[in-house]
Coordinates of C-alpha atoms in Angstrom, one line a residue:
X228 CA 175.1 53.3 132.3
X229 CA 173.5 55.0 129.6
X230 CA 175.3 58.2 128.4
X231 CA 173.2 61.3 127.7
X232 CA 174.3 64.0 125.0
X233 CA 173.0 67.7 125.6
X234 CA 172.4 69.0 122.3
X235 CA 172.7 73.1 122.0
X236 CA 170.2 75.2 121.3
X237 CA 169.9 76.2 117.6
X238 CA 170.0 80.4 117.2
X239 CA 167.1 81.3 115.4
X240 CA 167.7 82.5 111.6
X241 CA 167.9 86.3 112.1
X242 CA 167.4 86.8 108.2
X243 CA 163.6 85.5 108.1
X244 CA 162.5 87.7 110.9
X245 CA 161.4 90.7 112.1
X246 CA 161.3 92.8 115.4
X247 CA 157.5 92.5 116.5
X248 CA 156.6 95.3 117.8
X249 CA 158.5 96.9 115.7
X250 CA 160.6 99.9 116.8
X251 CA 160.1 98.2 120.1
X252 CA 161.6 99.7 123.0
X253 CA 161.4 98.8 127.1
X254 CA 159.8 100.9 129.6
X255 CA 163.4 102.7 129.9
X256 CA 163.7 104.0 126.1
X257 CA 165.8 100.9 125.2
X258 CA 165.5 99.5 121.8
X259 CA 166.3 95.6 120.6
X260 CA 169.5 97.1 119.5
X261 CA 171.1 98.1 122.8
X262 CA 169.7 94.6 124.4
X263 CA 171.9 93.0 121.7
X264 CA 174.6 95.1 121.7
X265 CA 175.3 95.0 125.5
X266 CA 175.0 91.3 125.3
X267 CA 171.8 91.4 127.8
X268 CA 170.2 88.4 125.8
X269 CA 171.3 85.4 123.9
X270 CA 169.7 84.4 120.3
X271 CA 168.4 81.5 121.6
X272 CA 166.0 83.5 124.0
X273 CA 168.4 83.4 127.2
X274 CA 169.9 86.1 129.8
X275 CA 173.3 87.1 128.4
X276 CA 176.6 87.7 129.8
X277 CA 176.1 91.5 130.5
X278 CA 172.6 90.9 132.0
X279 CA 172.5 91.9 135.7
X280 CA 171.2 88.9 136.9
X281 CA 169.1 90.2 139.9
X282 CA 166.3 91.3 137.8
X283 CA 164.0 89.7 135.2
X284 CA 163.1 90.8 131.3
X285 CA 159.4 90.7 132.4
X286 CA 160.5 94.3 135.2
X287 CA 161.0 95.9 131.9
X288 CA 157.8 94.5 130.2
X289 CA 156.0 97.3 127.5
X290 CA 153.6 96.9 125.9
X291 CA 152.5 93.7 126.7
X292 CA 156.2 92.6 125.5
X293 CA 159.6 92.1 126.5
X294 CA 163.1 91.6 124.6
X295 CA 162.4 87.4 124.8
X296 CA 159.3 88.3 123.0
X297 CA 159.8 91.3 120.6
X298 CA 163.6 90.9 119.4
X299 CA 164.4 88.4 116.6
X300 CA 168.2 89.1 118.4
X301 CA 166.9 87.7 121.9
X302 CA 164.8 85.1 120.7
X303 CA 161.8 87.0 120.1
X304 CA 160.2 88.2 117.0
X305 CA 158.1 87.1 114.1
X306 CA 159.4 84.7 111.7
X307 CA 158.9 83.0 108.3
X308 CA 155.3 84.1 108.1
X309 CA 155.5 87.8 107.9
X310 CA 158.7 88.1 105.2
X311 CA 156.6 85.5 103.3
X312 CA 153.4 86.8 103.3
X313 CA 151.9 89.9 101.4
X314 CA 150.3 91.4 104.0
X315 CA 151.1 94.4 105.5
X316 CA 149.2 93.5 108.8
X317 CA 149.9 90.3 111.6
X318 CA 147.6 89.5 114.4
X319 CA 149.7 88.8 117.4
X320 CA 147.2 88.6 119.7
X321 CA 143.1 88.4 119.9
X322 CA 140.2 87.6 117.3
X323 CA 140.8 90.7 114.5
X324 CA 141.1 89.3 111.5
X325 CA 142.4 89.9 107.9
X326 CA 140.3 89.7 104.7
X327 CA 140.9 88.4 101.2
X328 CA 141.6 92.8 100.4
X329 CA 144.1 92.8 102.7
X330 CA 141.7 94.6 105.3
X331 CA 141.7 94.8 109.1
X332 CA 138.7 93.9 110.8
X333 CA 137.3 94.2 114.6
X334 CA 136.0 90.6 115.9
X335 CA 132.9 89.0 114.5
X336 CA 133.0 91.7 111.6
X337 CA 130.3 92.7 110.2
X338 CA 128.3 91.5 113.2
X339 CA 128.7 93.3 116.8
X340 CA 132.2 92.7 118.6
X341 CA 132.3 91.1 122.3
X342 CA 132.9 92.8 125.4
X343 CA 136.2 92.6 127.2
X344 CA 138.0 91.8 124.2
X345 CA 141.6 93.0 122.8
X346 CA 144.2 92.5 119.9
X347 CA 147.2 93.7 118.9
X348 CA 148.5 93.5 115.5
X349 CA 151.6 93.7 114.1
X350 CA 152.3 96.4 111.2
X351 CA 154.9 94.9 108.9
X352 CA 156.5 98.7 107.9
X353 CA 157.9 97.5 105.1
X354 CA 155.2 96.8 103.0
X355 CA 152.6 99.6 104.8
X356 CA 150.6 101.5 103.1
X357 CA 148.1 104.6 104.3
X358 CA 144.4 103.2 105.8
X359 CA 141.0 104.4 106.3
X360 CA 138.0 102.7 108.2
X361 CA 135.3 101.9 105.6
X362 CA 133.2 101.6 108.4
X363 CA 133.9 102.2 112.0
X364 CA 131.1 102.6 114.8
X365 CA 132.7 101.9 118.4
X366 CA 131.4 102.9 121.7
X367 CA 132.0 106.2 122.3
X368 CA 135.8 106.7 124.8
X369 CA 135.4 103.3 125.9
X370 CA 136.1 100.6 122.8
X371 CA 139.6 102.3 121.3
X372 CA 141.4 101.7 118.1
X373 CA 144.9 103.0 119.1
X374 CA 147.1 103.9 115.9
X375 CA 150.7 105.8 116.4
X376 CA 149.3 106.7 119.8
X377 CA 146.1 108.1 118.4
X378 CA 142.9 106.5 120.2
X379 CA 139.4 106.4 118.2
X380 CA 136.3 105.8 119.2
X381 CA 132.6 106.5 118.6
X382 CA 131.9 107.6 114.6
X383 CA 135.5 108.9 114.5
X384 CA 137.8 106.1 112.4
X385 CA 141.4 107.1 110.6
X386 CA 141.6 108.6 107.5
X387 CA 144.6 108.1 105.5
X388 CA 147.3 106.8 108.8
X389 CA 150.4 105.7 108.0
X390 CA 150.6 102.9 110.6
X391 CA 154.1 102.4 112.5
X392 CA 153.6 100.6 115.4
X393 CA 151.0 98.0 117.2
X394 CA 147.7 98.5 116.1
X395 CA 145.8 98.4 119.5
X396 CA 141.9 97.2 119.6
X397 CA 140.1 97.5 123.2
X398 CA 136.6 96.8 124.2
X399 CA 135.1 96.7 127.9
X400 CA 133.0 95.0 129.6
X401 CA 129.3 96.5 128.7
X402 CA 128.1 98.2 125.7
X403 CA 128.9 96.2 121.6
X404 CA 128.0 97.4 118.3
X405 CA 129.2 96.8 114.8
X406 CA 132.8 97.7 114.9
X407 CA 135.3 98.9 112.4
X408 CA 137.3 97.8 108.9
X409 CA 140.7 99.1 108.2
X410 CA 141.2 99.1 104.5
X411 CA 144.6 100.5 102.5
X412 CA 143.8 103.7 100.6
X413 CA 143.1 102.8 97.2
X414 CA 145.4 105.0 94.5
X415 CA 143.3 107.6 92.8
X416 CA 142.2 107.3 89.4
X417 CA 142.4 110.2 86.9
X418 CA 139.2 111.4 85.7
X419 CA 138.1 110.0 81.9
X420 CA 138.8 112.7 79.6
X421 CA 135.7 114.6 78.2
X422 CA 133.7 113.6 74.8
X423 CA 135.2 115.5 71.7
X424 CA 138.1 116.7 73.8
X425 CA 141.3 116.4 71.8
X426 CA 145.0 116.3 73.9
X427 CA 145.6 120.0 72.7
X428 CA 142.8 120.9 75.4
X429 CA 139.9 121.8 72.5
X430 CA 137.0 120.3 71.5
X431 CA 137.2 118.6 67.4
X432 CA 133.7 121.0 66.8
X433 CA 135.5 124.3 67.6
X434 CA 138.8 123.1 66.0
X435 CA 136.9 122.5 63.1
X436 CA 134.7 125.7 62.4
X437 CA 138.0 127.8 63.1
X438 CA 139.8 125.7 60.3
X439 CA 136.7 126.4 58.2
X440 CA 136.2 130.7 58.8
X441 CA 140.0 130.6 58.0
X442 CA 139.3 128.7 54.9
X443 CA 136.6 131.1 53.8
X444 CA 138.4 134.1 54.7
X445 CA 141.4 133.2 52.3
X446 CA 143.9 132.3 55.0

């Protein structure tokens, strides 16, 4: 008879990824960290040794994600992609999208978003930067931009947020309109200096009558 050989699961390569969400903890407070570190999951995206077997990952589900899904050290995670890319944002999950500025965009951008729509998108917090909405109309308490906990809506879009965690986009099921764009604050420029200013703070006209009343006055 044919002999079959059971080839073992390859552990993902923990260098090339990253937590997603990150800072990610379960419903009880606990963080990709104490999953590994208790041996409750296996790098390959099993139960581990000091898992209580009599419950699932999915009882301790947040966010939308559990450790199988959100720790590189369970199985979970993003990988390749985000270290490679220059981004600062990831879409994990519905129809924002990312422009050639490296800005955050509702669905269909610049036309109307659907209803009953979501996404979530991953902030890669090494490489954030502060954002502002260039433009961000939303129906008023009921289609939310959730930021570090911080829900807009209506004409009210983030000035200068650091992100840290999930971006969180929500519409429901009635009312569209344009939407919103999430764009990294743009380093301010200095001010040109002045015509006839010199460095010393003076313009050359004043610098030069004063050189000539001192001439004049035998100075």
């Amino acid at each position: 008879l044919p002999t079959t050989t059971t080839v073992p699961a390859r552990a993902p390569d923990l260098a090339s990824c990253s937590d997603k969400p990150a800072f990610w903890k379960d419903v009880q407070g606990r963080s990709c960290l104490v999953y590994v570190a208790k041996r409750w999951c296996t790098p390959t995206g099993g139960y581990g040794g000091g898992w209580n077997r009599g419950v699932t990952f999915d009882s301790f589900k947040n966010d939308g994600f559990t450790a199988l899904t959100a720790c590189c050290g369970c199985g979970g995670g993003v990988r390749g992609s985000l270290s490679q890319s220059s981004s600062m944002w990831q879409v994990l999950k519905g129809s924002c999208t990312v422009d050639r500025e490296d800005c955050l965009t509702s669905p269909n951008f610049p036309a109307y978003y659907g209803t009953s729509q979501s996404c979530k998108v991953f902030v890669n917090t090494n490489k954030v930067k502060p954002v502002s909405a260039v433009t961000f109309a939303t129906e008023v308490k009921y289609d939310v931009l959730a930021i570090n906990g911080q829900k807009y809506s209506g004409g009210n879009g983030p000035r200068g947020v650091i992100p840290r965690d999930v971006i969180v986009w929500t519409s429901d099921s009635i009312d569209r309109t344009q939407g919103w764009k999430l764009c990294p604050d743009r380093p301010k420029e200095p001010p040109p200096p002045r015509a006839g200013v010199t460095a010393a703070g003076r313009s050359k006209s004043s610098g030069t009558q004063a050189d000539a009343a001192g001439d004049a006055s035998g100075g």
